[in-house]
Coordinates of C-alpha atoms in Angstrom, one line a residue:
M1 CA -12.6 -13.1 -22.4
T2 CA -12.2 -9.9 -20.3
G3 CA -12.9 -6.3 -21.7
V4 CA -10.3 -3.7 -22.5
K5 CA -8.8 -2.2 -19.2
L6 CA -6.7 0.8 -18.4
F7 CA -4.3 0.6 -15.4
T8 CA -2.2 3.3 -13.8
V9 CA 1.3 2.3 -12.8
A10 CA 1.4 2.9 -9.1
A11 CA 4.2 4.8 -7.3
D12 CA 5.3 1.8 -5.4
E13 CA 5.8 -0.3 -8.5
G14 CA 8.7 1.8 -9.7
E15 CA 10.3 1.7 -13.0
S16 CA 10.2 -1.7 -14.7
R17 CA 9.9 -3.5 -18.0
L18 CA 6.5 -3.6 -19.5
D19 CA 6.6 -7.4 -19.9
R20 CA 7.5 -7.9 -16.2
W21 CA 5.0 -5.5 -15.0
L22 CA 2.3 -7.3 -17.0
K23 CA 3.4 -10.8 -15.6
R24 CA 3.1 -9.5 -12.1
R25 CA -0.5 -8.6 -12.7
F26 CA -1.5 -11.4 -15.1
A27 CA 0.0 -14.6 -14.1
Q28 CA -1.5 -16.5 -17.1
I29 CA 0.0 -14.3 -19.8
T30 CA 3.0 -15.6 -21.7
Q31 CA 6.0 -13.7 -23.1
A32 CA 4.9 -14.6 -26.6
Q33 CA 1.5 -13.2 -26.1
I34 CA 2.9 -10.1 -24.6
E35 CA 5.2 -9.5 -27.6
K36 CA 2.3 -10.2 -30.1
L37 CA 0.0 -7.8 -28.3
C38 CA 2.6 -5.2 -28.4
R39 CA 3.5 -5.8 -32.0
T40 CA -0.1 -5.5 -33.1
G41 CA -0.6 -2.3 -31.0
Q42 CA -3.2 -3.9 -28.6
I43 CA -1.2 -3.0 -25.6
R44 CA -0.3 0.6 -25.3
V45 CA 1.3 2.9 -22.7
D46 CA -0.2 6.5 -22.5
G47 CA -1.8 5.8 -25.9
G48 CA 1.3 5.0 -27.7
R49 CA 2.7 1.8 -29.2
V50 CA 5.4 0.0 -27.2
K51 CA 7.6 -3.0 -27.1
A52 CA 7.6 -5.7 -24.5
S53 CA 11.0 -4.5 -23.4
S54 CA 9.7 -0.8 -23.0
R55 CA 9.9 0.6 -19.5
V56 CA 6.9 1.9 -17.7
S57 CA 7.0 4.6 -14.9
P58 CA 4.7 5.4 -12.0
G59 CA 1.7 7.6 -13.2
Q60 CA 1.6 6.0 -16.9
T61 CA -1.5 4.4 -18.1
V62 CA -1.2 0.9 -19.6
R63 CA -4.1 -0.2 -21.9
V64 CA -4.5 -4.0 -21.8
P65 CA -6.8 -5.6 -24.3
P66 CA -9.1 -8.8 -23.8
L67 CA -6.8 -11.7 -22.6
P68 CA -7.5 -15.3 -23.6
G69 CA -8.4 -18.2 -21.4
P70 CA -10.4 -18.7 -18.1
A71 CA -7.3 -17.9 -16.1
A72 CA -7.4 -14.2 -17.0
A73 CA -8.1 -13.3 -13.4
G74 CA -5.7 -10.4 -12.9
P75 CA -6.7 -6.9 -11.8
R76 CA -10.1 -6.0 -13.3
A77 CA -11.5 -2.8 -14.4
P78 CA -14.4 -1.3 -12.5
R79 CA -17.9 -2.6 -13.3
E80 CA -19.8 -0.8 -15.9
A81 CA -21.4 2.5 -14.7
G82 CA -24.3 1.7 -12.4
A83 CA -23.2 -1.9 -11.9
I84 CA -21.5 -1.1 -8.5
G85 CA -23.8 -2.3 -5.7
A86 CA -25.5 0.4 -3.7
A87 CA -23.9 -0.8 -0.4
D88 CA -20.4 -0.7 -1.9
A89 CA -20.8 2.7 -3.4
Q90 CA -22.1 4.0 -0.1
M91 CA -19.2 2.4 1.7
I92 CA -16.4 3.9 -0.6
Q93 CA -18.1 7.2 -0.6
A94 CA -18.3 7.3 3.2
A95 CA -14.5 6.6 3.3
V96 CA -13.6 9.9 1.5
L97 CA -11.6 12.0 4.0
W98 CA -10.9 15.0 1.7
K99 CA -11.1 15.9 -1.8
D100 CA -10.6 18.9 -4.2
E101 CA -10.9 19.2 -8.0
H102 CA -7.6 17.3 -8.4
I103 CA -7.2 14.6 -5.6
I104 CA -9.4 12.4 -3.5
A105 CA -8.1 11.0 -0.3
I106 CA -10.0 8.0 1.3
N107 CA -9.5 6.1 4.6
K108 CA -9.2 2.6 3.2
P109 CA -11.0 0.1 5.3
P110 CA -9.2 -3.0 6.5
G111 CA -9.8 -6.0 4.5
L112 CA -10.5 -4.1 1.3
P113 CA -7.7 -4.6 -1.4
S114 CA -6.3 -1.5 -3.2
Q115 CA -6.4 -3.5 -6.5
G116 CA -7.7 -6.6 -7.9
G117 CA -5.8 -9.8 -7.8
S118 CA -6.2 -13.7 -7.7
G119 CA -9.4 -14.4 -5.9
Q120 CA -10.2 -10.9 -5.1
G121 CA -13.0 -10.4 -7.6
R122 CA -14.1 -6.9 -8.3
R123 CA -14.4 -5.6 -4.7
H124 CA -11.3 -3.5 -4.3
V125 CA -10.6 0.2 -4.2
D126 CA -9.7 0.4 -7.9
G127 CA -12.8 -1.5 -8.9
L128 CA -15.1 0.9 -6.9
T129 CA -13.7 4.2 -8.2
E130 CA -16.7 4.5 -10.5
A131 CA -18.6 5.7 -7.4
L132 CA -15.9 8.3 -6.8
T133 CA -16.1 10.3 -9.9
F134 CA -18.3 13.0 -8.4
G135 CA -19.2 14.5 -11.7
Y136 CA -15.9 14.0 -13.5
K137 CA -16.0 11.8 -16.7
D138 CA -12.9 9.7 -15.7
R139 CA -12.7 7.7 -12.7
P140 CA -9.8 8.7 -10.3
K141 CA -6.5 6.7 -10.4
L142 CA -4.6 5.0 -7.6
V143 CA -1.2 6.5 -7.1
H144 CA 0.0 4.2 -4.4
R145 CA -1.3 1.2 -2.4
L146 CA -1.9 -0.3 0.9
D147 CA -1.8 -4.0 1.8
K148 CA -5.3 -5.5 1.9
D149 CA -5.5 -5.6 5.7
T150 CA -3.8 -2.3 6.4
S151 CA -6.2 0.6 6.8
G152 CA -5.7 4.3 6.4
V153 CA -5.0 7.3 4.0
L154 CA -4.9 6.4 0.5
L155 CA -4.6 9.0 -2.4
L156 CA -6.3 9.0 -5.8
A157 CA -5.8 11.4 -8.6
R158 CA -8.6 12.8 -10.6
T159 CA -6.6 13.3 -13.7
S160 CA -3.5 11.6 -15.4
R161 CA -1.4 14.8 -15.0
V162 CA -2.1 14.9 -11.3
A163 CA -1.3 11.2 -11.0
R164 CA 2.1 11.8 -12.6
G165 CA 2.7 14.7 -10.2
L166 CA 1.8 12.7 -7.1
S167 CA 3.8 9.7 -8.3
E168 CA 6.9 11.9 -8.7
A169 CA 6.4 13.2 -5.2
F170 CA 6.4 9.6 -3.9
R171 CA 9.5 8.7 -5.8
S172 CA 11.4 11.9 -4.6
R173 CA 10.2 11.1 -1.0
S174 CA 8.7 14.6 -0.5
T175 CA 5.6 12.8 0.6
R176 CA 5.8 11.9 4.2
K177 CA 3.6 8.9 5.6
I178 CA 3.3 8.0 9.3
Y179 CA 1.7 4.7 10.3
W180 CA 0.4 3.6 13.7
A181 CA 0.8 0.0 14.8
A182 CA 0.5 -2.1 17.9
V183 CA 3.5 -4.4 18.3
A184 CA 4.5 -7.4 20.4
G185 CA 6.8 -6.3 23.3
V186 CA 8.4 -2.9 23.5
P187 CA 11.2 -1.9 21.1
S188 CA 14.4 -0.7 22.6
P189 CA 15.7 2.0 22.2
A190 CA 12.3 3.8 22.2
M191 CA 13.2 5.6 18.9
G192 CA 15.4 4.3 16.2
T193 CA 16.0 3.3 12.5
I194 CA 15.7 -0.1 10.9
R195 CA 18.0 -0.8 7.9
F196 CA 17.5 -4.4 7.0
G197 CA 17.3 -5.0 3.2
L198 CA 14.2 -7.1 1.9
V199 CA 14.1 -9.8 -0.7
K200 CA 11.1 -11.8 -1.9
A201 CA 11.0 -15.3 -0.2
P202 CA 10.2 -18.3 -2.6
G203 CA 6.8 -19.7 -2.8
H204 CA 4.4 -16.7 -2.9
G205 CA 1.1 -16.8 -4.6
R206 CA 0.6 -15.3 -8.1
G207 CA -1.9 -12.7 -6.7
G208 CA 0.7 -11.2 -4.4
E209 CA -1.4 -11.8 -1.2
G210 CA 0.8 -14.9 -0.5
E211 CA 4.0 -12.9 -1.1
K212 CA 6.4 -12.8 1.8
M213 CA 9.5 -10.7 2.2
R214 CA 12.8 -11.9 4.0
A215 CA 15.0 -9.5 5.8
V216 CA 18.7 -9.2 4.8
H217 CA 21.3 -7.9 7.0
P218 CA 22.6 -4.5 5.7
A219 CA 26.1 -5.8 5.3
R220 CA 24.8 -8.5 2.9
I221 CA 22.4 -6.6 0.8
D222 CA 24.8 -6.1 -2.1
Q223 CA 25.7 -9.9 -2.1
T224 CA 22.0 -11.1 -2.0
E225 CA 20.4 -11.4 -5.4
G226 CA 17.2 -9.5 -5.6
A227 CA 17.5 -7.8 -2.3
K228 CA 16.7 -4.1 -2.0
R229 CA 17.7 -1.6 0.6
A230 CA 14.8 -0.6 3.0
V231 CA 14.8 2.0 5.8
T232 CA 12.2 2.4 8.5
D233 CA 12.1 4.9 11.3
Y234 CA 10.2 4.0 14.4
A235 CA 9.1 5.6 17.7
V236 CA 7.4 4.1 20.8
L237 CA 4.4 6.4 21.7
D238 CA 3.1 4.2 24.7
A239 CA 3.2 0.8 26.1
L240 CA 1.5 -1.7 28.3
G241 CA 4.3 -2.9 30.6
N242 CA 6.7 -4.9 28.5
R243 CA 4.0 -6.6 26.7
V244 CA 2.7 -4.5 23.8
A245 CA 3.6 -1.2 22.4
W246 CA 2.0 1.6 20.4
V247 CA 4.5 2.6 17.7
A248 CA 4.7 5.2 15.0
L249 CA 6.5 4.1 11.8
V250 CA 7.8 6.1 8.8
P251 CA 8.7 4.0 5.7
V252 CA 11.6 6.1 4.4
T253 CA 11.7 3.6 1.5
G254 CA 8.6 2.0 0.1
R255 CA 9.1 -1.8 -0.2
T256 CA 6.5 -4.6 -0.2
H257 CA 5.5 -5.5 3.4
Q258 CA 8.4 -3.2 4.6
L259 CA 6.9 -2.3 8.0
R260 CA 5.6 -5.7 8.7
A261 CA 8.8 -7.5 7.8
H262 CA 11.0 -4.9 9.6
M263 CA 9.1 -5.0 12.8
A264 CA 9.1 -8.8 12.9
E265 CA 12.9 -8.9 12.2
I266 CA 13.7 -6.8 15.3
G267 CA 11.6 -9.1 17.3
H268 CA 8.4 -7.0 17.7
P269 CA 5.9 -8.2 15.1
I270 CA 2.7 -6.2 14.4
V271 CA -0.2 -7.5 16.5
G272 CA -2.5 -9.7 14.2
D273 CA 0.1 -10.3 11.5
G274 CA -0.2 -14.0 11.0
K275 CA 2.2 -13.8 8.0
Y276 CA 5.1 -12.3 10.0
G277 CA 4.4 -13.8 13.4
G278 CA 2.3 -11.3 15.1
S279 CA -0.7 -13.6 15.9
G280 CA 1.2 -16.3 17.8
Q281 CA 4.6 -15.1 19.0
D282 CA 5.9 -17.0 21.9
N283 CA 7.6 -15.3 24.9
P284 CA 8.7 -18.2 27.2
G285 CA 9.2 -15.7 30.2
D286 CA 5.6 -15.1 30.9
G287 CA 3.8 -16.9 28.1
W288 CA 2.7 -13.4 26.6
G289 CA 3.4 -12.6 23.0
A290 CA 1.3 -10.9 20.3
Q291 CA -1.4 -13.4 21.3
L292 CA -3.5 -10.9 23.1
G293 CA -6.7 -12.8 22.9
G294 CA -9.9 -12.7 21.0
E295 CA -10.3 -10.2 18.1
I296 CA -7.0 -8.3 18.9
S297 CA -4.9 -11.2 17.6
R298 CA -7.0 -12.0 14.6
K299 CA -6.8 -8.6 13.0
L300 CA -3.7 -6.7 11.7
H301 CA -3.0 -3.5 13.8
L302 CA -1.4 -1.4 11.2
H303 CA -2.9 1.9 10.0
A304 CA -1.7 4.6 7.6
R305 CA -2.5 7.4 10.1
R306 CA -1.1 10.6 8.5
I307 CA 0.2 11.7 5.1
S308 CA 1.7 15.1 4.1
F309 CA 2.4 16.0 0.5
D310 CA 2.9 19.0 -1.9
H311 CA -0.2 19.5 -3.9
P312 CA 1.0 19.0 -7.5
V313 CA -1.2 21.8 -8.8
T314 CA -1.4 24.5 -6.0
G315 CA 1.9 23.7 -4.4
Q316 CA 0.3 23.9 -1.1
R317 CA 1.5 21.4 1.6
I318 CA -1.4 19.3 2.5
T319 CA -1.7 17.1 5.7
L320 CA -4.3 14.6 6.2
T321 CA -5.1 12.2 9.2
A322 CA -7.3 9.2 9.1
P323 CA -9.2 8.0 12.2
L324 CA -8.4 4.5 13.5
P325 CA -10.4 1.6 12.2
D326 CA -12.9 0.1 14.6
H327 CA -10.8 -2.9 15.7
M328 CA -7.8 -0.7 16.5
R329 CA -9.9 1.9 18.3
R330 CA -11.3 -0.9 20.6
T331 CA -7.8 -2.1 21.3
W332 CA -6.7 1.5 22.1
Q333 CA -9.5 1.8 24.5
L334 CA -8.8 -1.6 26.1
L335 CA -5.1 -0.8 26.6
G336 CA -5.9 2.8 27.9
W337 CA -4.0 4.5 25.0
N338 CA -5.2 8.1 24.2
E339 CA -4.7 9.6 20.7
A340 CA -4.8 13.1 22.0
E341 CA -1.7 12.5 24.3
V342 CA 0.9 11.7 21.6
P343 CA 2.5 14.0 19.1
A344 CA 1.1 14.0 15.5
D345 CA 4.8 13.6 14.3
P346 CA 7.1 12.2 17.0
F347 CA 10.0 12.4 14.4
E348 CA 10.0 16.1 13.9
E349 CA 12.9 16.5 16.3
M350 CA 14.9 14.0 14.3
S351 CA 14.4 15.7 10.9

């Protein structure tokens, strides 16, 4: 049996039925169990009673009671106060980029999941937030997520009210995120927009890590069941010949694996992305693909570099920048790319 847990609906989870939201997080739970737990008031949303068919929105808090069976291995609440290891507490505290009394921003390390899932245990950002209370009674809440192997800026709200405000900013797209990536080859033209839709491919794992998205031509999105429109802006910042490019990416929409799937679809997968072809792409011409050798091809080169958002309390426009993780910094040094020589936002002239 697991203990009672509170989860915040993330901005990128959108509006959805409560039963579907629960099944995505807890693969072992049945529809009958969900309906019974709702009927008896054990599952609640923002403290209120709900039905299985009720809809949940980003920023809302879902109370999940103890679930039966050994398969209850969905996302876990953080350990009891004081139970987080000293090394993990130090690591997550060192990742803090900026904070005030309402918001905490961290530079998420690559390899650390944002939330729990199948086989991930308790070592994820959400499970370590007990070390980020900094004198507050409640632990901060995730308002969006990054893939496990993607590093960079991740925002946490210190109160439920701020979580709702930030979630609304993500939904309204007033929040602007810029990612940096190394990709195989050099996209042409040097600046453009990718508009392929995305749909879940069959056969993904219940924890989400095995999930893969399939690109759908824009003309076929409406005819493809489950497909959602997705838009990504890209700009080439530098390149090594025609072998590998440093690109800036802006996810105009926020779909699962959007940047990874979009870059792969246009023939330039992100370096180190085994799921979408970035760790073994073949270029018959000179034998060079994303397989750049050694560590470079073994680690995903995707980093949430910069985020700008309107502070939900002060109204001030906040812009935060996250330093590159060690493996990307070493790659940039190897390829002779200089962070100081590129614009912070290469898309400003487009907007």
